[in-house]
mmCIF file of C-alpha atoms in Angstrom:
data_model
loop_
_atom_site.group_PDB
_atom_site.id
_atom_site.type_symbol
_atom_site.label_atom_id
_atom_site.label_comp_id
_atom_site.label_asym_id
_atom_site.label_seq_id
_atom_site.Cartn_x
_atom_site.Cartn_y
_atom_site.Cartn_z
ATOM 1 C CA SER A 1 -24.520 5.721 4.700
ATOM 2 C CA GLN A 2 -23.591 2.084 4.243
ATOM 3 C CA GLN A 3 -23.589 0.676 0.732
ATOM 4 C CA GLY A 4 -22.749 -2.880 1.650
ATOM 5 C CA GLU A 5 -24.219 -4.935 4.454
ATOM 6 C CA GLU A 6 -22.392 -8.060 5.557
ATOM 7 C CA ASP A 7 -24.108 -11.103 6.932
ATOM 8 C CA PRO A 8 -23.708 -12.606 9.463
ATOM 9 C CA GLN A 9 -22.456 -9.925 11.836
ATOM 10 C CA ALA A 10 -20.450 -12.549 13.723
ATOM 11 C CA LEU A 11 -19.336 -16.070 12.889
ATOM 12 C CA SER A 12 -17.537 -18.617 15.057
ATOM 13 C CA ILE A 13 -16.111 -21.801 13.559
ATOM 14 C CA GLN A 14 -13.570 -24.522 14.333
ATOM 15 C CA GLU A 15 -10.180 -24.515 12.699
ATOM 16 C CA GLY A 16 -10.285 -26.448 9.430
ATOM 17 C CA GLU A 17 -13.918 -25.592 8.679
ATOM 18 C CA ASN A 18 -15.012 -23.291 5.876
ATOM 19 C CA ALA A 19 -16.315 -19.787 6.567
ATOM 20 C CA THR A 20 -18.823 -18.033 4.335
ATOM 21 C CA MET A 21 -19.688 -14.365 4.583
ATOM 22 C CA ASN A 22 -22.212 -12.509 2.488
ATOM 23 C CA CYS A 23 -22.475 -8.922 1.351
ATOM 24 C CA SER A 24 -25.442 -7.113 -0.138
ATOM 25 C CA TYR A 25 -25.229 -3.718 -1.780
ATOM 26 C CA LYS A 26 -27.716 -1.176 -3.049
ATOM 27 C CA THR A 27 -26.531 0.538 -6.226
ATOM 28 C CA SER A 28 -24.789 -0.449 -9.452
ATOM 29 C CA ILE A 29 -21.126 -1.185 -9.044
ATOM 30 C CA ASN A 30 -17.983 -1.252 -11.116
ATOM 31 C CA ASN A 31 -16.314 -3.679 -8.771
ATOM 32 C CA LEU A 32 -16.571 -5.052 -5.260
ATOM 33 C CA GLN A 33 -13.674 -5.598 -2.892
ATOM 34 C CA TRP A 34 -13.131 -7.557 0.290
ATOM 35 C CA TYR A 35 -10.854 -6.383 3.083
ATOM 36 C CA ARG A 36 -9.681 -7.945 6.348
ATOM 37 C CA GLN A 37 -9.040 -6.072 9.569
ATOM 38 C CA ASN A 38 -7.202 -7.601 12.495
ATOM 39 C CA SER A 39 -8.217 -6.324 15.928
ATOM 40 C CA GLY A 40 -8.829 -2.625 15.199
ATOM 41 C CA ARG A 41 -5.780 -2.170 13.011
ATOM 42 C CA GLY A 42 -5.447 -1.201 9.351
ATOM 43 C CA LEU A 43 -7.350 -2.987 6.628
ATOM 44 C CA VAL A 44 -5.721 -5.398 4.221
ATOM 45 C CA HIS A 45 -7.010 -5.770 0.683
ATOM 46 C CA LEU A 46 -7.937 -9.393 -0.046
ATOM 47 C CA ILE A 47 -9.554 -9.566 -3.445
ATOM 48 C CA LEU A 48 -11.349 -7.463 -6.066
ATOM 49 C CA ILE A 49 -14.057 -8.806 -8.337
ATOM 50 C CA ARG A 50 -15.263 -6.787 -11.303
ATOM 51 C CA SER A 51 -18.915 -6.428 -12.206
ATOM 52 C CA ASN A 52 -18.485 -8.618 -15.294
ATOM 53 C CA GLU A 53 -16.956 -11.467 -13.274
ATOM 54 C CA ARG A 54 -18.964 -14.099 -11.432
ATOM 55 C CA GLU A 55 -16.281 -15.872 -9.430
ATOM 56 C CA LYS A 56 -12.699 -15.271 -8.442
ATOM 57 C CA HIS A 57 -10.156 -17.279 -6.465
ATOM 58 C CA SER A 58 -7.079 -16.296 -4.511
ATOM 59 C CA GLY A 59 -5.404 -19.001 -2.464
ATOM 60 C CA ARG A 60 -7.966 -20.205 0.099
ATOM 61 C CA LEU A 61 -10.358 -17.384 -0.806
ATOM 62 C CA ARG A 62 -13.242 -17.683 -3.205
ATOM 63 C CA VAL A 63 -15.460 -14.713 -4.032
ATOM 64 C CA THR A 64 -18.672 -14.788 -6.000
ATOM 65 C CA LEU A 65 -20.668 -11.882 -7.346
ATOM 66 C CA ASP A 66 -24.316 -11.848 -8.411
ATOM 67 C CA THR A 67 -25.111 -8.422 -9.840
ATOM 68 C CA SER A 68 -28.768 -9.350 -10.443
ATOM 69 C CA LYS A 69 -29.188 -9.900 -6.702
ATOM 70 C CA LYS A 70 -26.686 -7.197 -5.749
ATOM 71 C CA SER A 71 -24.822 -9.619 -3.547
ATOM 72 C CA SER A 72 -21.396 -11.149 -3.080
ATOM 73 C CA SER A 73 -20.012 -13.902 -0.927
ATOM 74 C CA LEU A 74 -16.563 -14.591 0.482
ATOM 75 C CA LEU A 75 -15.609 -18.189 1.224
ATOM 76 C CA ILE A 76 -12.515 -18.994 3.256
ATOM 77 C CA THR A 77 -11.661 -22.669 2.993
ATOM 78 C CA ALA A 78 -9.791 -24.719 5.606
ATOM 79 C CA SER A 79 -9.813 -21.843 8.084
ATOM 80 C CA ARG A 80 -6.931 -21.189 10.454
ATOM 81 C CA ALA A 81 -6.748 -19.372 13.782
ATOM 82 C CA ALA A 82 -4.852 -16.604 11.963
ATOM 83 C CA ASP A 83 -7.990 -15.933 9.879
ATOM 84 C CA THR A 84 -9.658 -14.525 12.999
ATOM 85 C CA ALA A 85 -10.497 -10.948 11.991
ATOM 86 C CA SER A 86 -13.281 -8.688 10.755
ATOM 87 C CA TYR A 87 -14.090 -8.886 7.068
ATOM 88 C CA PHE A 88 -15.584 -6.016 5.101
ATOM 89 C CA CYS A 89 -16.959 -5.669 1.628
ATOM 90 C CA ALA A 90 -16.438 -2.323 -0.077
ATOM 91 C CA THR A 91 -17.518 -0.690 -3.298
ATOM 92 C CA PRO A 92 -16.355 2.417 -5.163
ATOM 93 C CA PRO A 93 -18.785 4.753 -6.962
ATOM 94 C CA TYR A 94 -19.868 3.377 -10.307
ATOM 95 C CA SER A 95 -18.117 6.144 -12.236
ATOM 96 C CA GLY A 96 -17.009 9.740 -12.126
ATOM 97 C CA ALA A 97 -14.704 11.738 -9.909
ATOM 98 C CA GLY A 98 -13.543 10.142 -6.715
ATOM 99 C CA SER A 99 -13.938 6.732 -8.236
ATOM 100 C CA TYR A 100 -11.401 5.322 -5.845
ATOM 101 C CA GLN A 101 -13.280 6.223 -2.666
ATOM 102 C CA LEU A 102 -14.788 3.193 -0.980
ATOM 103 C CA THR A 103 -18.049 2.630 0.838
ATOM 104 C CA PHE A 104 -17.790 -0.116 3.440
ATOM 105 C CA GLY A 105 -20.308 -2.320 5.157
ATOM 106 C CA LYS A 106 -20.314 -2.945 8.904
ATOM 107 C CA GLY A 107 -18.322 -6.139 8.594
ATOM 108 C CA THR A 108 -18.458 -9.751 9.689
ATOM 109 C CA LYS A 109 -16.439 -10.663 12.764
ATOM 110 C CA LEU A 110 -14.941 -14.125 12.228
ATOM 111 C CA SER A 111 -13.561 -16.157 15.115
ATOM 112 C CA VAL A 112 -11.669 -19.346 14.284
ATOM 113 C CA ILE A 113 -11.270 -21.605 17.304
ATOM 114 C CA PRO A 114 -8.096 -23.732 17.372
ATOM 115 C CA GLU B 1 8.996 -0.416 -0.969
ATOM 116 C CA THR B 2 7.582 1.040 2.268
ATOM 117 C CA GLY B 3 3.941 0.706 3.194
ATOM 118 C CA VAL B 4 1.538 3.341 4.433
ATOM 119 C CA THR B 5 2.530 4.810 7.770
ATOM 120 C CA GLN B 6 0.519 6.969 10.143
ATOM 121 C CA SER B 7 1.372 9.052 13.168
ATOM 122 C CA PRO B 8 0.713 9.215 15.985
ATOM 123 C CA THR B 9 -0.548 5.753 16.932
ATOM 124 C CA HIS B 10 -2.713 6.980 19.759
ATOM 125 C CA LEU B 11 -3.892 10.427 20.777
ATOM 126 C CA ILE B 12 -6.010 11.810 23.584
ATOM 127 C CA LYS B 13 -7.560 15.247 23.189
ATOM 128 C CA THR B 14 -10.096 17.365 25.023
ATOM 129 C CA ARG B 15 -13.384 18.472 23.519
ATOM 130 C CA GLY B 16 -12.959 21.754 21.628
ATOM 131 C CA GLN B 17 -9.284 21.199 20.833
ATOM 132 C CA GLN B 18 -7.772 20.757 17.384
ATOM 133 C CA VAL B 19 -5.825 17.741 16.127
ATOM 134 C CA THR B 20 -3.566 16.949 13.163
ATOM 135 C CA LEU B 21 -3.016 13.392 11.982
ATOM 136 C CA ARG B 22 -0.326 12.460 9.489
ATOM 137 C CA CYS B 23 0.029 9.866 6.787
ATOM 138 C CA SER B 24 2.857 8.841 4.492
ATOM 139 C CA SER B 25 1.565 7.076 1.422
ATOM 140 C CA GLN B 26 3.086 4.000 -0.121
ATOM 141 C CA SER B 27 5.915 4.733 -2.524
ATOM 142 C CA GLY B 28 4.601 5.670 -5.985
ATOM 143 C CA HIS B 29 1.020 6.250 -4.848
ATOM 144 C CA ASN B 30 -0.505 9.617 -5.792
ATOM 145 C CA THR B 31 -3.935 9.260 -4.173
ATOM 146 C CA VAL B 32 -4.616 9.409 -0.447
ATOM 147 C CA SER B 33 -7.952 8.797 1.243
ATOM 148 C CA TRP B 34 -8.963 9.257 4.859
ATOM 149 C CA TYR B 35 -11.566 7.189 6.688
ATOM 150 C CA GLN B 36 -13.111 7.360 10.135
ATOM 151 C CA GLN B 37 -14.005 4.097 11.839
ATOM 152 C CA ALA B 38 -16.131 4.202 14.970
ATOM 153 C CA LEU B 39 -16.047 1.202 17.279
ATOM 154 C CA GLY B 40 -17.930 -1.742 15.809
ATOM 155 C CA GLN B 41 -18.588 0.012 12.490
ATOM 156 C CA GLY B 42 -17.098 -0.055 9.040
ATOM 157 C CA PRO B 43 -14.834 2.759 7.866
ATOM 158 C CA GLN B 44 -16.590 5.918 6.683
ATOM 159 C CA PHE B 45 -15.033 7.913 3.846
ATOM 160 C CA ILE B 46 -13.960 11.433 4.875
ATOM 161 C CA PHE B 47 -12.170 12.755 1.768
ATOM 162 C CA GLN B 48 -9.635 11.908 -0.875
ATOM 163 C CA TYR B 49 -6.690 13.821 -2.346
ATOM 164 C CA TYR B 50 -5.196 13.328 -5.762
ATOM 165 C CA ARG B 51 -2.078 15.271 -6.715
ATOM 166 C CA GLU B 52 -2.625 17.770 -3.886
ATOM 167 C CA GLU B 53 -6.255 18.526 -4.804
ATOM 168 C CA GLU B 54 -9.341 17.323 -2.937
ATOM 169 C CA ASN B 55 -11.009 14.761 -5.166
ATOM 170 C CA GLY B 56 -14.148 13.743 -3.329
ATOM 171 C CA ARG B 57 -15.602 14.270 0.109
ATOM 172 C CA GLY B 58 -17.912 12.227 2.284
ATOM 173 C CA ASN B 59 -20.599 13.459 4.645
ATOM 174 C CA PHE B 60 -18.302 15.209 7.130
ATOM 175 C CA PRO B 61 -18.517 18.844 8.311
ATOM 176 C CA PRO B 62 -15.997 21.498 7.220
ATOM 177 C CA ARG B 63 -14.135 21.251 10.528
ATOM 178 C CA PHE B 64 -12.597 18.135 8.966
ATOM 179 C CA SER B 65 -9.967 19.377 6.535
ATOM 180 C CA GLY B 66 -6.946 17.964 4.824
ATOM 181 C CA LEU B 67 -3.822 18.558 2.843
ATOM 182 C CA GLN B 68 -1.692 16.572 0.474
ATOM 183 C CA PHE B 69 1.927 17.526 -0.058
ATOM 184 C CA PRO B 70 4.094 17.276 -3.202
ATOM 185 C CA ASN B 71 5.597 14.019 -1.900
ATOM 186 C CA TYR B 72 1.981 12.715 -1.632
ATOM 187 C CA SER B 73 2.020 12.533 2.157
ATOM 188 C CA SER B 74 -1.094 13.923 3.790
ATOM 189 C CA GLU B 75 -2.578 15.490 6.888
ATOM 190 C CA LEU B 76 -6.043 15.304 8.380
ATOM 191 C CA ASN B 77 -7.017 18.236 10.584
ATOM 192 C CA VAL B 78 -10.036 18.262 12.842
ATOM 193 C CA ASN B 79 -11.078 21.472 14.589
ATOM 194 C CA ALA B 80 -13.399 21.944 17.546
ATOM 195 C CA LEU B 81 -13.238 18.295 18.550
ATOM 196 C CA GLU B 82 -16.415 16.615 19.725
ATOM 197 C CA LEU B 83 -16.835 13.453 21.766
ATOM 198 C CA ASP B 84 -18.233 11.659 18.691
ATOM 199 C CA ASP B 85 -14.951 12.269 16.870
ATOM 200 C CA SER B 86 -13.427 9.505 18.994
ATOM 201 C CA ALA B 87 -12.562 6.813 16.465
ATOM 202 C CA LEU B 88 -9.835 5.043 14.539
ATOM 203 C CA TYR B 89 -8.677 7.257 11.661
ATOM 204 C CA LEU B 90 -7.361 5.343 8.694
ATOM 205 C CA CYS B 91 -5.319 6.601 5.796
ATOM 206 C CA ALA B 92 -5.191 4.678 2.528
ATOM 207 C CA SER B 93 -3.149 5.228 -0.589
ATOM 208 C CA SER B 94 -3.523 4.027 -4.136
ATOM 209 C CA SER B 95 -2.183 4.725 -7.593
ATOM 210 C CA ASN B 96 -4.746 4.682 -10.384
ATOM 211 C CA THR B 97 -6.138 1.391 -9.124
ATOM 212 C CA TYR B 98 -9.240 0.522 -7.187
ATOM 213 C CA GLU B 99 -7.349 -1.400 -4.492
ATOM 214 C CA GLN B 100 -6.369 0.720 -1.534
ATOM 215 C CA TYR B 101 -3.501 0.166 0.848
ATOM 216 C CA PHE B 102 -4.239 1.109 4.427
ATOM 217 C CA GLY B 103 -2.019 2.318 7.206
ATOM 218 C CA PRO B 104 -2.338 0.985 10.773
ATOM 219 C CA GLY B 105 -4.510 3.921 11.854
ATOM 220 C CA THR B 106 -4.489 6.552 14.577
ATOM 221 C CA ARG B 107 -6.719 5.937 17.566
ATOM 222 C CA LEU B 108 -8.167 9.294 18.676
ATOM 223 C CA THR B 109 -9.922 9.611 22.003
ATOM 224 C CA VAL B 110 -11.781 12.833 22.806
ATOM 225 C CA THR B 111 -12.626 13.407 26.463
#
C-alpha cells in the first residue's frame, strides 16, 4: 500500500520557472525523503527532512514538512531541462526492525520545457 | 568508491520460469533492499537484508526470495513467474542511515 501520495501526478513548466510538488502521508513518521528518477532508471536521493524539522534547503531544492497536516512539499527553483524526471516522496517505518525500508508514493512526473 | 550495480540490465522470461537478479552494494554498505516498480507506479518494498539476515519483508508471496552474501552483495530470486511480475526491479544499499542508494535496476519482462 502507498504511504505517500504526490500531487500533482504530472507537471509541465518552462525552463527558469519554479516547480512545486506536494506529498501527503498517512501515519507518523521519523523522517521523509525525496527521490528523483530519470526515465525508468534508478532513484537518486535528493533530501531528507526529519520529523522535528520544518524546512530544509539543498542547492535549488527546498523541502517543507508539516507533521500536523501530514504533508511535505518539494520546491525546485529556477528549473532546468535536466530536472525533467519523476519525483517521489518516501517514508521509513516510524520505529522498529526494518526501519530503513521505504514506502513510496506514486510520484510526480515533471517536464521542464527548454 | 563504486556505486550500486545490478545485473542483468534487461531480461525476458516466460511465465512459469525462474529468474535470479543480482546486486552489488555500494562499498561499506551492509544493508540491501529490493523494490519492485511497475510501470507508472512508485517502487514497492519486497524485502531487506542486513548482515545476511532478512530484516523486513513487504507484501510479496514466498516465491520471491533473496540472499545476501558475506561481501554484502545480494540476489533476488523469483520462482513460477507470472505476467504481473513484469517490472523494474531496484536494489538499494545503505549503511545505518535512512538514505538509500539505488542501482540502475533490472527490467524484467514476463511473456
